Amino acid sequence: MVEALGVAVVGFGWMGRVHTQAYARLPHHYPRLPLRPRLVTVAEEVPGRAEEAAAQFGFARAVRDWREVAADPRVQAVSITAPNFLHREIGVAMAEAGKHIWIEKPVGLSADDARAVADAVAKAGVQGTVGFNYRNAPAVETARELIASGEIGAVTHVRIRLFSDYAAHPDGALTWRYERERGGSGVLGDLASHGADLARFLLGDITSLTADTAVFVPERARPTGATAGHALASGGEPGPVENEDYVNCLLRFASGARGVLEACRVSVGEQNNYGFEVHGTKGAVFWDFRRMNELAVSRGTTYQNQPVSTVYAGPGDGEFGAFQPGAANAMGYDDLKVIEAYRFLRSIAEGTPYGATLADAVHSAAVLDATARSAESGAWVNVAVS
Ligand SMILES: NC(=O)c1ccc[n+]([C@@H]2O[C@H](COP(=O)([O-])OP(=O)(O)OC[C@H]3O[C@@H](n4cnc5c(N)ncnc54)[C@H](O)[C@@H]3O)[C@@H](O)[C@H]2O)c1
């Protein structure tokens, strides 16, 4: 039997829209899921934005104040897609009100914030899913299995890159993302949080690191109106960029493997160039988000001049079969969010977590905290999870 699950979305910018679309698509891709989302409330502080979202997507209510969502017994699950500085307050309040939460990364401004939300979720006995969508790519799940099975030998080193140009334009508006108080870190929370999660998903815990950060576009124009996503602005008062555009990190893993994590939000000529190269004693596996249904794999016993083959993800890989019938049919970014929504609802239905949890968010945030400390001191720093 299929039961309705009342859901709400708090913050209707880019991610609010993507979460909502994912809820709507769930019955198409996962018809056997015993829960079916019912869009109850959208909460958004920009005047008119919630009403527009309700009209377009069919939420029963549009509100300005997210506290109304916390108090509403018709809402059982909440997407928290507001800016980072609100994650802790909203996440804790929703969990305390008994709502399951699907919360965007990085889950607050610090590892402390992520821990507070994780603790509230554990105490309330609700489910908590986190927006580390890249680990949902079927090819990435297969890469993880391939590494775990020893097919590339013992992992020696990894390079993880997240390069983008979303902040490269000098007229990119000075939104919450560039402020310490509302955004926290810069490219660390925005992109490196995904990289830290991917690194751990593939290779296990990171124990220590050393890092360097830089700001390359030190000033931007303040927006003259409401913004969503990576809006351009001109004519506004100039203001300082308060957090880093770039980070470069050397990693040591508990396994003994070594790694490099590099991320930049102002890389002209780079559009969503996210990926990894994992090397082992017998082989290697490469993944690039822009061709996210492919893996390049080198395996065998020849070591030198060993060929690299392209392997297309297909129905045997992760959740691929819920989207396409055969290998090499492309999936896209939004599909990764449908997978995340599926795992969120499955966690609720079965009372056991599937996919990225708040514990994963705490680990990722602990790596970011260590990165910031190392960038300041120049020293190697241990990653402190608890
Ligand atoms: N997983 C991913 O790939 C991914 C991608 C982009 C963003 N994110 C994360 O998602 C979150 C949102 O990012 P975005 O790109 O959608 O930002 P955005 O600026 O497009 O949207 C945020 C929305 O929240 C609204 N908001 C602000 N204060 C609010 C309040 N008090 N109550 C209700 N709504 C409020 C804003 O008006 C805006 O509409 C961030 O934490 C970001 O790190 C994740």
Tab-separated table of C-alpha atoms and ligand atoms in Angstrom:
chain	number	residue	atom	x	y	z
A	1	MET	CA	0.000	0.000	0.000
A	2	VAL	CA	1.240	3.514	-0.816
A	3	GLU	CA	0.967	6.150	1.909
A	4	ALA	CA	1.213	9.926	1.470
A	5	LEU	CA	4.112	11.724	3.136
A	6	GLY	CA	3.568	15.441	3.754
A	7	VAL	CA	6.662	17.357	2.659
A	8	ALA	CA	7.758	20.981	2.877
A	9	VAL	CA	10.590	22.871	1.232
A	10	VAL	CA	12.333	25.726	3.068
A	11	GLY	CA	14.199	28.099	0.728
A	12	PHE	CA	13.081	28.098	-2.882
A	13	GLY	CA	16.197	29.035	-4.828
A	14	TRP	CA	18.051	26.614	-7.075
A	15	MET	CA	18.130	23.684	-4.656
A	16	GLY	CA	14.569	24.219	-3.434
A	17	ARG	CA	13.393	23.853	-7.009
A	18	VAL	CA	15.555	20.769	-7.624
A	19	HIS	CA	14.325	19.039	-4.437
A	20	THR	CA	10.718	19.794	-5.380
A	21	GLN	CA	11.171	18.400	-8.877
A	22	ALA	CA	12.791	15.310	-7.376
A	23	TYR	CA	9.793	14.700	-5.090
A	24	ALA	CA	7.453	15.071	-8.056
A	25	ARG	CA	9.417	12.568	-10.147
A	26	LEU	CA	9.721	9.892	-7.451
A	27	PRO	CA	6.578	7.929	-8.416
A	28	HIS	CA	7.756	7.850	-12.052
A	29	HIS	CA	11.114	6.315	-11.247
A	30	TYR	CA	10.291	4.393	-8.068
A	31	PRO	CA	6.680	3.224	-8.362
A	32	ARG	CA	7.173	0.576	-5.678
A	33	LEU	CA	8.231	3.073	-2.996
A	34	PRO	CA	5.607	2.736	-0.216
A	35	LEU	CA	5.603	6.510	0.447
A	36	ARG	CA	4.450	9.146	-2.014
A	37	PRO	CA	5.409	12.791	-1.361
A	38	ARG	CA	2.548	15.282	-1.015
A	39	LEU	CA	3.714	18.890	-1.401
A	40	VAL	CA	2.245	20.610	1.673
A	41	THR	CA	4.196	23.848	2.211
A	42	VAL	CA	6.867	25.976	0.627
A	43	ALA	CA	8.573	28.565	2.875
A	44	GLU	CA	10.546	31.405	1.341
A	45	GLU	CA	11.480	34.837	2.610
A	46	VAL	CA	11.588	36.707	-0.738
A	47	PRO	CA	8.080	38.163	-1.195
A	48	GLY	CA	6.090	36.344	-3.880
A	49	ARG	CA	8.610	33.551	-4.423
A	50	ALA	CA	6.753	30.982	-2.283
A	51	GLU	CA	3.418	31.830	-3.924
A	52	GLU	CA	4.958	31.423	-7.369
A	53	ALA	CA	6.432	28.069	-6.377
A	54	ALA	CA	3.082	26.922	-4.963
A	55	ALA	CA	1.310	27.885	-8.186
A	56	GLN	CA	3.879	26.155	-10.391
A	57	PHE	CA	4.474	22.973	-8.393
A	58	GLY	CA	1.228	22.502	-6.439
A	59	PHE	CA	2.229	23.103	-2.806
A	60	ALA	CA	-0.956	23.494	-0.760
A	61	ARG	CA	0.471	26.450	1.222
A	62	ALA	CA	3.008	29.216	0.721
A	63	VAL	CA	4.489	30.844	3.843
A	64	ARG	CA	7.154	33.402	4.674
A	65	ASP	CA	8.283	32.012	8.039
A	66	TRP	CA	9.763	28.485	8.202
A	67	ARG	CA	8.605	28.204	11.843
A	68	GLU	CA	5.091	27.625	10.521
A	69	VAL	CA	6.437	24.499	8.842
A	70	ALA	CA	7.939	23.240	12.115
A	71	ALA	CA	4.571	23.717	13.836
A	72	ASP	CA	2.469	22.036	11.122
A	73	PRO	CA	1.499	18.413	11.898
A	74	ARG	CA	0.656	17.799	8.223
A	75	VAL	CA	4.363	18.110	7.400
A	76	GLN	CA	6.365	14.969	8.119
A	77	ALA	CA	9.497	15.620	6.072
A	78	VAL	CA	11.332	18.847	5.223
A	79	SER	CA	13.854	19.831	2.575
A	80	ILE	CA	16.213	22.443	4.024
A	81	THR	CA	17.516	24.315	1.001
A	82	ALA	CA	18.072	27.738	2.544
A	83	PRO	CA	21.541	29.353	2.794
A	84	ASN	CA	24.189	27.711	4.990
A	85	PHE	CA	23.847	30.021	7.999
A	86	LEU	CA	20.258	28.795	8.504
A	87	HIS	CA	21.003	25.069	8.317
A	88	ARG	CA	21.716	24.649	12.016
A	89	GLU	CA	18.752	26.587	13.370
A	90	ILE	CA	16.247	25.138	10.911
A	91	GLY	CA	17.733	21.622	10.981
A	92	VAL	CA	17.638	21.386	14.782
A	93	ALA	CA	14.144	22.918	14.992
A	94	MET	CA	12.691	20.559	12.387
A	95	ALA	CA	14.239	17.474	14.000
A	96	GLU	CA	12.987	18.580	17.422
A	97	ALA	CA	9.521	18.981	15.900
A	98	GLY	CA	9.760	15.329	14.777
A	99	LYS	CA	10.263	16.028	11.059
A	100	HIS	CA	12.581	13.931	8.904
A	101	ILE	CA	15.049	16.212	7.116
A	102	TRP	CA	16.716	16.255	3.724
A	103	ILE	CA	19.275	18.989	4.208
A	104	GLU	CA	21.707	20.520	1.763
A	105	LYS	CA	25.447	20.384	2.241
A	106	PRO	CA	27.581	21.700	3.861
A	107	VAL	CA	25.071	21.534	6.825
A	108	GLY	CA	25.913	24.812	8.491
A	109	LEU	CA	28.990	26.956	8.743
A	110	SER	CA	31.227	24.546	10.664
A	111	ALA	CA	31.624	20.992	11.927
A	112	ASP	CA	30.029	22.196	15.168
A	113	ASP	CA	26.887	23.154	13.259
A	114	ALA	CA	26.812	19.806	11.441
A	115	ARG	CA	27.246	17.986	14.770
A	116	ALA	CA	24.377	19.970	16.328
A	117	VAL	CA	22.024	18.926	13.509
A	118	ALA	CA	23.308	15.328	13.628
A	119	ASP	CA	22.716	15.191	17.397
A	120	ALA	CA	19.195	16.631	17.090
A	121	VAL	CA	18.320	14.104	14.377
A	122	ALA	CA	19.685	11.205	16.449
A	123	LYS	CA	17.889	12.382	19.593
A	124	ALA	CA	14.568	12.805	17.800
A	125	GLY	CA	14.889	9.427	16.079
A	126	VAL	CA	14.095	10.945	12.672
A	127	GLN	CA	15.912	10.321	9.394
A	128	GLY	CA	18.441	12.811	8.005
A	129	THR	CA	19.662	12.762	4.418
A	130	VAL	CA	22.355	15.126	3.131
A	131	GLY	CA	22.787	16.591	-0.375
A	132	PHE	CA	26.073	14.905	-1.302
A	133	ASN	CA	24.641	14.112	-4.727
A	134	TYR	CA	27.824	13.171	-6.581
A	135	ARG	CA	28.153	9.926	-4.621
A	136	ASN	CA	24.747	8.938	-6.079
A	137	ALA	CA	26.100	8.744	-9.637
A	138	PRO	CA	25.907	5.068	-10.637
A	139	ALA	CA	29.419	5.172	-12.099
A	140	VAL	CA	30.762	6.549	-8.801
A	141	GLU	CA	29.096	3.738	-6.863
A	142	THR	CA	30.692	1.252	-9.235
A	143	ALA	CA	34.082	2.936	-8.843
A	144	ARG	CA	33.746	2.511	-5.085
A	145	GLU	CA	32.943	-1.217	-5.481
A	146	LEU	CA	35.793	-1.691	-7.904
A	147	ILE	CA	38.239	-0.067	-5.472
A	148	ALA	CA	36.884	-2.069	-2.512
A	149	SER	CA	37.174	-5.345	-4.443
A	150	GLY	CA	40.905	-4.734	-4.901
A	151	GLU	CA	40.695	-4.663	-8.682
A	152	ILE	CA	43.126	-1.764	-8.919
A	153	GLY	CA	45.292	-3.169	-6.114
A	154	ALA	CA	46.003	-1.192	-2.956
A	155	VAL	CA	45.121	2.461	-3.420
A	156	THR	CA	48.238	4.593	-3.437
A	157	HIS	CA	46.966	8.095	-4.276
A	158	VAL	CA	43.980	10.095	-5.457
A	159	ARG	CA	43.401	13.501	-7.046
A	160	ILE	CA	40.012	15.091	-6.517
A	161	ARG	CA	39.163	18.259	-8.403
A	162	LEU	CA	36.201	20.622	-8.355
A	163	PHE	CA	36.729	23.516	-10.719
A	164	SER	CA	33.986	25.902	-11.719
A	165	ASP	CA	33.467	29.360	-13.156
A	166	TYR	CA	30.213	30.206	-11.353
A	167	ALA	CA	31.947	33.023	-9.472
A	168	ALA	CA	34.487	33.909	-12.168
A	169	HIS	CA	32.559	36.886	-13.557
A	170	PRO	CA	33.662	40.088	-11.832
A	171	ASP	CA	29.988	41.179	-11.884
A	172	GLY	CA	28.909	38.078	-9.939
A	173	ALA	CA	26.710	39.526	-7.174
A	174	LEU	CA	27.982	39.665	-3.594
A	175	THR	CA	25.346	37.191	-2.338
A	176	TRP	CA	25.277	35.324	1.010
A	177	ARG	CA	27.825	32.924	-0.467
A	178	TYR	CA	30.664	35.446	-0.121
A	179	GLU	CA	29.918	36.483	3.477
A	180	ARG	CA	31.402	34.766	6.524
A	181	GLU	CA	28.268	35.275	8.587
A	182	ARG	CA	25.766	33.792	6.135
A	183	GLY	CA	27.902	31.586	3.874
A	184	GLY	CA	30.669	30.556	6.275
A	185	SER	CA	33.519	29.341	4.124
A	186	GLY	CA	33.622	29.971	0.372
A	187	VAL	CA	34.609	27.283	-2.082
A	188	LEU	CA	35.306	25.019	0.904
A	189	GLY	CA	31.619	24.670	1.808
A	190	ASP	CA	30.380	25.094	-1.733
A	191	LEU	CA	32.549	22.571	-3.598
A	192	ALA	CA	35.295	21.078	-1.401
A	193	SER	CA	32.561	19.701	0.914
A	194	HIS	CA	31.511	17.441	-1.985
A	195	GLY	CA	35.172	16.550	-2.636
A	196	ALA	CA	35.774	15.599	1.005
A	197	ASP	CA	32.664	13.424	0.930
A	198	LEU	CA	33.666	11.747	-2.336
A	199	ALA	CA	37.178	11.103	-1.013
A	200	ARG	CA	35.812	9.365	2.065
A	201	PHE	CA	33.087	7.539	0.124
A	202	LEU	CA	35.729	6.056	-2.177
A	203	LEU	CA	38.741	5.581	0.096
A	204	GLY	CA	37.717	5.854	3.761
A	205	ASP	CA	38.640	8.374	6.436
A	206	ILE	CA	41.018	11.281	5.923
A	207	THR	CA	43.213	11.570	9.024
A	208	SER	CA	45.345	14.662	8.394
A	209	LEU	CA	45.966	17.355	5.833
A	210	THR	CA	47.741	20.547	4.940
A	211	ALA	CA	46.108	23.281	2.886
A	212	ASP	CA	46.455	26.612	1.160
A	213	THR	CA	43.600	28.965	0.252
A	214	ALA	CA	43.298	32.215	-1.724
A	215	VAL	CA	40.831	34.925	-2.698
A	216	PHE	CA	41.274	35.905	-6.355
A	217	VAL	CA	38.256	38.236	-6.794
A	218	PRO	CA	38.443	40.332	-3.610
A	219	GLU	CA	35.495	42.689	-4.267
A	220	ARG	CA	32.013	42.360	-5.797
A	221	ALA	CA	28.901	44.508	-6.253
A	222	ARG	CA	26.155	44.074	-3.656
A	223	PRO	CA	22.909	42.824	-5.265
A	224	THR	CA	20.284	45.504	-5.747
A	225	GLY	CA	17.372	43.030	-5.438
A	226	ALA	CA	16.561	39.438	-4.463
A	227	THR	CA	18.931	36.810	-5.835
A	228	ALA	CA	18.851	33.085	-6.510
A	229	GLY	CA	21.750	30.857	-7.489
A	230	HIS	CA	24.728	32.655	-9.024
A	231	ALA	CA	23.136	35.916	-10.138
A	232	LEU	CA	25.054	38.761	-11.830
A	233	ALA	CA	24.735	42.298	-10.472
A	234	SER	CA	26.039	45.661	-11.491
A	235	GLY	CA	25.596	49.118	-10.077
A	236	GLY	CA	25.414	47.902	-6.462
A	237	GLU	CA	27.791	49.162	-3.744
A	238	PRO	CA	31.078	47.242	-3.905
A	239	GLY	CA	31.838	45.063	-0.895
A	240	PRO	CA	34.586	42.657	0.180
A	241	VAL	CA	34.584	38.926	-0.570
A	242	GLU	CA	35.067	37.437	2.885
A	243	ASN	CA	35.825	33.822	2.084
A	244	GLU	CA	38.156	31.827	-0.141
A	245	ASP	CA	37.792	31.359	-3.916
A	246	TYR	CA	40.397	28.602	-4.070
A	247	VAL	CA	41.702	25.735	-1.957
A	248	ASN	CA	44.458	23.210	-2.454
A	249	CYS	CA	44.881	20.425	0.066
A	250	LEU	CA	47.289	17.510	0.581
A	251	LEU	CA	45.519	14.574	2.241
A	252	ARG	CA	46.581	11.528	4.223
A	253	PHE	CA	44.071	8.701	4.549
A	254	ALA	CA	43.771	6.161	7.390
A	255	SER	CA	44.591	3.498	4.787
A	256	GLY	CA	47.971	5.117	4.132
A	257	ALA	CA	46.876	6.466	0.746
A	258	ARG	CA	47.785	10.031	-0.171
A	259	GLY	CA	45.625	12.568	-1.971
A	260	VAL	CA	45.229	16.027	-3.443
A	261	LEU	CA	41.943	17.912	-3.189
A	262	GLU	CA	41.752	21.106	-5.211
A	263	ALA	CA	38.690	23.322	-5.678
A	264	CYS	CA	38.097	26.710	-7.232
A	265	ARG	CA	34.955	28.751	-7.936
A	266	VAL	CA	36.573	31.366	-10.188
A	267	SER	CA	38.221	29.152	-12.845
A	268	VAL	CA	37.545	30.740	-16.228
A	269	GLY	CA	37.055	28.007	-18.830
A	270	GLU	CA	36.012	25.372	-16.283
A	271	GLN	CA	32.340	24.426	-16.085
A	272	ASN	CA	31.515	21.815	-13.478
A	273	ASN	CA	34.869	20.142	-13.959
A	274	TYR	CA	34.420	17.810	-11.004
A	275	GLY	CA	36.041	14.412	-10.801
A	276	PHE	CA	38.649	12.073	-9.421
A	277	GLU	CA	41.588	9.923	-10.444
A	278	VAL	CA	42.252	7.029	-8.089
A	279	HIS	CA	45.487	5.095	-8.509
A	280	GLY	CA	46.287	1.669	-7.084
A	281	THR	CA	49.257	-0.684	-7.243
A	282	LYS	CA	47.691	-2.588	-10.187
A	283	GLY	CA	45.385	-0.106	-11.891
A	284	ALA	CA	43.443	3.128	-11.825
A	285	VAL	CA	39.913	4.495	-12.123
A	286	PHE	CA	38.947	7.940	-13.416
A	287	TRP	CA	35.602	9.797	-13.280
A	288	ASP	CA	34.505	13.157	-14.669
A	289	PHE	CA	31.083	14.589	-13.713
A	290	ARG	CA	30.677	16.072	-17.200
A	291	ARG	CA	30.577	12.512	-18.537
A	292	MET	CA	29.109	11.150	-15.378
A	293	ASN	CA	27.900	7.837	-16.792
A	294	GLU	CA	31.393	6.776	-17.813
A	295	LEU	CA	34.351	5.416	-15.929
A	296	ALA	CA	37.816	5.102	-17.371
A	297	VAL	CA	39.383	1.982	-15.906
A	298	SER	CA	42.857	0.546	-16.170
A	299	ARG	CA	43.128	-3.004	-14.803
A	300	GLY	CA	45.241	-6.051	-15.433
A	301	THR	CA	48.710	-7.251	-14.576
A	302	THR	CA	50.911	-5.416	-17.026
A	303	TYR	CA	51.657	-2.345	-14.877
A	304	GLN	CA	53.533	-0.437	-17.555
A	305	ASN	CA	51.643	0.715	-20.676
A	306	GLN	CA	48.511	-0.921	-19.276
A	307	PRO	CA	45.541	0.183	-21.377
A	308	VAL	CA	42.668	2.329	-20.119
A	309	SER	CA	39.127	1.428	-21.219
A	310	THR	CA	35.891	3.351	-21.119
A	311	VAL	CA	33.119	1.575	-19.212
A	312	TYR	CA	29.586	2.948	-19.601
A	313	ALA	CA	27.266	2.796	-16.600
A	314	GLY	CA	24.256	0.558	-17.196
A	315	PRO	CA	21.363	-1.039	-15.334
A	316	GLY	CA	23.774	-3.047	-13.162
A	317	ASP	CA	25.338	0.107	-11.730
A	318	GLY	CA	23.810	1.802	-8.681
A	319	GLU	CA	20.345	3.210	-9.436
A	320	PHE	CA	20.907	3.494	-13.198
A	321	GLY	CA	18.103	1.015	-13.943
A	322	ALA	CA	15.501	3.343	-12.413
A	323	PHE	CA	16.261	5.883	-15.144
A	324	GLN	CA	17.445	4.219	-18.336
A	325	PRO	CA	17.058	0.757	-19.864
A	326	GLY	CA	20.544	0.285	-21.253
A	327	ALA	CA	24.149	1.347	-20.822
A	328	ALA	CA	25.329	4.678	-22.266
A	329	ASN	CA	21.914	6.339	-22.168
A	330	ALA	CA	22.769	9.577	-20.402
A	331	MET	CA	21.565	10.504	-16.945
A	332	GLY	CA	21.806	14.086	-15.663
A	333	TYR	CA	22.408	16.124	-12.499
A	334	ASP	CA	18.724	16.264	-11.493
A	335	ASP	CA	18.547	12.468	-11.635
A	336	LEU	CA	21.124	12.347	-8.835
A	337	LYS	CA	18.686	14.362	-6.726
A	338	VAL	CA	15.845	11.950	-7.571
A	339	ILE	CA	18.086	9.148	-6.267
A	340	GLU	CA	18.730	11.208	-3.134
A	341	ALA	CA	14.994	11.783	-2.633
A	342	TYR	CA	14.403	8.054	-3.101
A	343	ARG	CA	16.986	7.195	-0.454
A	344	PHE	CA	15.483	9.795	1.896
A	345	LEU	CA	11.983	8.339	1.573
A	346	ARG	CA	13.246	4.780	1.729
A	347	SER	CA	15.067	5.664	4.975
A	348	ILE	CA	11.787	6.987	6.371
A	349	ALA	CA	9.773	3.981	5.156
A	350	GLU	CA	12.190	1.412	6.563
A	351	GLY	CA	13.472	3.346	9.591
A	352	THR	CA	17.067	2.781	8.555
A	353	PRO	CA	19.358	5.201	6.695
A	354	TYR	CA	20.184	4.884	3.000
A	355	GLY	CA	22.565	7.254	1.240
A	356	ALA	CA	24.501	10.157	2.741
A	357	THR	CA	23.615	10.900	6.367
A	358	LEU	CA	24.407	13.600	8.888
A	359	ALA	CA	27.332	11.505	10.122
A	360	ASP	CA	28.772	11.904	6.617
A	361	ALA	CA	28.150	15.656	6.826
A	362	VAL	CA	30.053	15.815	10.125
A	363	HIS	CA	33.009	14.004	8.539
A	364	SER	CA	33.049	16.323	5.531
A	365	ALA	CA	32.733	19.416	7.744
A	366	ALA	CA	35.567	18.187	9.991
A	367	VAL	CA	37.810	18.016	6.906
A	368	LEU	CA	36.790	21.584	5.999
A	369	ASP	CA	37.488	22.828	9.542
A	370	ALA	CA	40.926	21.178	9.452
A	371	THR	CA	41.543	22.734	6.035
A	372	ALA	CA	40.748	26.218	7.313
A	373	ARG	CA	43.001	25.718	10.353
A	374	SER	CA	45.850	24.471	8.220
A	375	ALA	CA	45.494	27.311	5.711
A	376	GLU	CA	45.871	29.718	8.625
A	377	SER	CA	48.797	28.024	10.366
A	378	GLY	CA	50.543	26.442	7.387
A	379	ALA	CA	50.886	23.238	9.418
A	380	TRP	CA	49.733	19.648	8.960
A	381	VAL	CA	46.487	19.310	10.942
A	382	ASN	CA	44.634	16.225	12.223
A	383	VAL	CA	40.993	15.859	11.198
A	384	ALA	CA	38.899	15.922	14.387
A	385	VAL	CA	35.506	14.326	13.799
A	386	SER	CA	34.122	14.306	17.371
B	1	LIG	N1	24.138	19.638	-3.616
B	1	LIG	C1	24.477	20.524	-4.500
B	1	LIG	O1	25.015	20.201	-5.570
B	1	LIG	C2	24.191	21.973	-4.229
B	1	LIG	C3	24.205	22.906	-5.285
B	1	LIG	C4	23.904	24.240	-4.976
B	1	LIG	C5	23.638	24.619	-3.668
B	1	LIG	N2	23.662	23.688	-2.676
B	1	LIG	C6	23.368	24.096	-1.281
B	1	LIG	O2	21.973	24.374	-1.195
B	1	LIG	C7	21.735	25.477	-0.337
B	1	LIG	C8	20.979	26.560	-1.099
B	1	LIG	O3	21.746	26.921	-2.224
B	1	LIG	P1	21.054	27.552	-3.533
B	1	LIG	O4	22.066	27.504	-4.602
B	1	LIG	O5	19.733	26.932	-3.762
B	1	LIG	O6	20.898	29.056	-3.025
B	1	LIG	P2	19.860	30.145	-3.521
B	1	LIG	O7	20.388	31.441	-3.064
B	1	LIG	O8	19.533	29.910	-4.962
B	1	LIG	O9	18.536	29.777	-2.708
B	1	LIG	C9	18.384	29.971	-1.325
B	1	LIG	C10	16.941	30.410	-1.090
B	1	LIG	O10	16.688	30.471	0.317
B	1	LIG	C11	15.892	31.626	0.547
B	1	LIG	N3	15.958	32.032	1.952
B	1	LIG	C12	16.884	32.817	2.556
B	1	LIG	N4	16.568	32.992	3.858
B	1	LIG	C13	15.417	32.300	4.069
B	1	LIG	C14	14.579	32.109	5.196
B	1	LIG	N5	14.864	32.655	6.395
B	1	LIG	N6	13.455	31.366	5.058
B	1	LIG	C15	13.145	30.803	3.859
B	1	LIG	N7	13.899	30.963	2.746
B	1	LIG	C16	15.020	31.691	2.864
B	1	LIG	C17	16.458	32.658	-0.417
B	1	LIG	O11	15.570	33.730	-0.602
B	1	LIG	C18	16.643	31.801	-1.666
B	1	LIG	O12	15.467	31.755	-2.450
B	1	LIG	C19	23.105	25.921	0.176
B	1	LIG	O13	23.334	25.329	1.421
B	1	LIG	C20	24.083	25.363	-0.853
B	1	LIG	O14	25.355	25.069	-0.305
B	1	LIG	C21	23.920	22.387	-2.937
